[in-house]
PDB file of C-alpha atoms in Angstrom:
ATOM      1  CA  MET A   1     250.540 189.776 185.224  1.00  0.00           C
ATOM      2  CA  ASN A   2     248.611 186.720 186.322  1.00  0.00           C
ATOM      3  CA  SER A   3     245.137 185.762 185.197  1.00  0.00           C
ATOM      4  CA  VAL A   4     243.523 186.654 188.559  1.00  0.00           C
ATOM      5  CA  GLN A   5     244.886 190.167 188.369  1.00  0.00           C
ATOM      6  CA  ASP A   6     243.878 190.485 184.709  1.00  0.00           C
ATOM      7  CA  LYS A   7     240.331 189.405 185.521  1.00  0.00           C
ATOM      8  CA  TYR A   8     240.232 191.779 188.502  1.00  0.00           C
ATOM      9  CA  GLU A   9     241.324 194.723 186.353  1.00  0.00           C
ATOM     10  CA  GLU A  10     238.718 193.785 183.760  1.00  0.00           C
ATOM     11  CA  LEU A  11     236.067 193.855 186.489  1.00  0.00           C
ATOM     12  CA  VAL A  12     237.267 197.264 187.682  1.00  0.00           C
ATOM     13  CA  GLY A  13     236.638 198.598 184.182  1.00  0.00           C
ATOM     14  CA  LYS A  14     233.217 196.961 184.079  1.00  0.00           C
ATOM     15  CA  GLU A  15     232.361 198.448 187.479  1.00  0.00           C
ATOM     16  CA  ASP A  16     233.327 201.926 186.241  1.00  0.00           C
ATOM     17  CA  THR A  17     231.092 201.524 183.193  1.00  0.00           C
ATOM     18  CA  LEU A  18     228.159 200.365 185.320  1.00  0.00           C
ATOM     19  CA  ILE A  19     228.603 203.263 187.743  1.00  0.00           C
ATOM     20  CA  ARG A  20     228.587 205.724 184.840  1.00  0.00           C
ATOM     21  CA  GLY A  21     225.378 204.074 183.677  1.00  0.00           C
ATOM     22  CA  THR A  22     223.671 204.549 187.053  1.00  0.00           C
ATOM     23  CA  ARG A  23     224.782 208.183 187.171  1.00  0.00           C
ATOM     24  CA  THR A  24     223.381 208.699 183.680  1.00  0.00           C
ATOM     25  CA  CYS A  25     220.053 207.255 184.801  1.00  0.00           C
ATOM     26  CA  GLU A  26     220.012 209.526 187.848  1.00  0.00           C
ATOM     27  CA  LYS A  27     220.725 212.580 185.707  1.00  0.00           C
ATOM     28  CA  ALA A  28     218.121 211.593 183.132  1.00  0.00           C
ATOM     29  CA  LEU A  29     215.443 211.189 185.804  1.00  0.00           C
ATOM     30  CA  TYR A  30     216.351 214.548 187.300  1.00  0.00           C
ATOM     31  CA  LEU A  31     216.207 216.278 183.926  1.00  0.00           C
ATOM     32  CA  LEU A  32     212.925 214.666 182.918  1.00  0.00           C
ATOM     33  CA  LYS A  33     211.245 215.507 186.194  1.00  0.00           C
ATOM     34  CA  ASP A  34     212.713 218.990 186.495  1.00  0.00           C
ATOM     35  CA  GLU A  35     212.445 220.123 182.890  1.00  0.00           C
ATOM     36  CA  LEU A  36     209.419 218.307 181.565  1.00  0.00           C
ATOM     37  CA  LEU A  37     207.239 217.746 184.600  1.00  0.00           C
ATOM     38  CA  TYR A  38     207.938 220.785 186.734  1.00  0.00           C
ATOM     39  CA  LYS A  39     208.992 223.562 184.351  1.00  0.00           C
ATOM     40  CA  GLN A  40     206.719 222.638 181.441  1.00  0.00           C
ATOM     41  CA  ARG A  41     203.565 221.806 183.377  1.00  0.00           C
ATOM     42  CA  GLY A  42     200.675 221.159 181.055  1.00  0.00           C
ATOM     43  CA  GLU A  43     202.856 220.918 177.950  1.00  0.00           C
ATOM     44  CA  THR A  44     203.766 217.247 178.410  1.00  0.00           C
ATOM     45  CA  CYS A  45     201.849 214.032 178.843  1.00  0.00           C
ATOM     46  CA  GLN A  46     202.398 213.105 182.482  1.00  0.00           C
ATOM     47  CA  ASP A  47     201.430 209.459 181.956  1.00  0.00           C
ATOM     48  CA  THR A  48     204.009 209.020 179.213  1.00  0.00           C
ATOM     49  CA  LEU A  49     206.629 210.880 181.221  1.00  0.00           C
ATOM     50  CA  LYS A  50     205.928 208.653 184.222  1.00  0.00           C
ATOM     51  CA  GLU A  51     206.327 205.520 182.072  1.00  0.00           C
ATOM     52  CA  VAL A  52     209.645 206.791 180.716  1.00  0.00           C
ATOM     53  CA  CYS A  53     210.871 207.590 184.229  1.00  0.00           C
ATOM     54  CA  GLU A  54     209.780 204.157 185.459  1.00  0.00           C
ATOM     55  CA  TRP A  55     211.715 202.504 182.633  1.00  0.00           C
ATOM     56  CA  ILE A  56     214.824 204.536 183.519  1.00  0.00           C
ATOM     57  CA  GLN A  57     214.371 203.606 187.185  1.00  0.00           C
ATOM     58  CA  GLN A  58     214.155 199.910 186.265  1.00  0.00           C
ATOM     59  CA  ARG A  59     217.310 200.234 184.181  1.00  0.00           C
ATOM     60  CA  GLU A  60     219.111 201.891 187.100  1.00  0.00           C
ATOM     61  CA  GLU A  61     218.035 199.072 189.433  1.00  0.00           C
ATOM     62  CA  LYS A  62     219.332 196.491 186.936  1.00  0.00           C
ATOM     63  CA  LEU A  63     222.667 198.302 186.745  1.00  0.00           C
ATOM     64  CA  ARG A  64     222.908 198.390 190.543  1.00  0.00           C
ATOM     65  CA  ARG A  65     222.317 194.609 190.699  1.00  0.00           C
ATOM     66  CA  GLU A  66     225.090 194.170 188.133  1.00  0.00           C
ATOM     67  CA  ILE A  67     227.394 196.391 190.221  1.00  0.00           C
ATOM     68  CA  PHE A  68     226.722 194.174 193.236  1.00  0.00           C
ATOM     69  CA  ALA A  69     227.584 191.044 191.235  1.00  0.00           C
ATOM     70  CA  VAL A  70     230.786 192.605 189.880  1.00  0.00           C
ATOM     71  CA  ARG A  71     231.872 193.794 193.324  1.00  0.00           C
ATOM     72  CA  TRP A  72     231.174 190.359 194.768  1.00  0.00           C
ATOM     73  CA  GLU A  73     233.324 188.750 192.099  1.00  0.00           C
ATOM     74  CA  MET A  74     236.053 191.333 192.697  1.00  0.00           C
ATOM     75  CA  THR A  75     236.088 190.452 196.395  1.00  0.00           C
ATOM     76  CA  VAL A  76     236.344 186.742 195.612  1.00  0.00           C
ATOM     77  CA  LEU A  77     239.229 187.420 193.222  1.00  0.00           C
ATOM     78  CA  ALA A  78     240.954 189.716 195.714  1.00  0.00           C
ATOM     79  CA  CYS A  79     241.036 186.797 198.154  1.00  0.00           C
ATOM     80  CA  GLN A  80     243.090 184.884 195.574  1.00  0.00           C
ATOM     81  CA  PHE A  81     245.886 187.459 195.394  1.00  0.00           C
ATOM     82  CA  PRO A  82     249.056 186.073 197.015  1.00  0.00           C
ATOM     83  CA  SER A  83     249.347 189.086 199.322  1.00  0.00           C
ATOM     84  CA  ALA A  84     245.739 188.590 200.478  1.00  0.00           C
ATOM     85  CA  ASN A  85     246.522 185.103 201.771  1.00  0.00           C
ATOM     86  CA  LYS A  86     249.485 186.374 203.754  1.00  0.00           C
ATOM     87  CA  GLN A  87     247.462 189.259 205.225  1.00  0.00           C
ATOM     88  CA  ALA A  88     244.632 186.892 206.198  1.00  0.00           C
ATOM     89  CA  GLU A  89     247.093 184.668 208.072  1.00  0.00           C
ATOM     90  CA  GLU A  90     248.537 187.668 209.927  1.00  0.00           C
ATOM     91  CA  SER A  91     245.163 189.180 210.807  1.00  0.00           C
ATOM     92  CA  PRO A  92     244.405 189.152 214.557  1.00  0.00           C
ATOM     93  CA  LEU A  93     240.721 188.337 213.902  1.00  0.00           C
TER      94      LEU A  93
END
């Protein structure tokens, strides 16, 4: 394996981890809003719950920015694969 492919595979793993993180944030927000805000009305502090949900939302946004950066780097690396150069030369565009 060459170093470009190794780096690409490393980024694929990082992307998977980041995606799992965003899904975890989505699930956590759903559970907090559904269980604590909706089902247990009056039994929780809405201000605190809102702050927690905002923090989770910020974390999800950070993860999504990281996903973008990883995907960008993956695209740049994919352009360096030997087969990518040949395909680019043969492309009718």
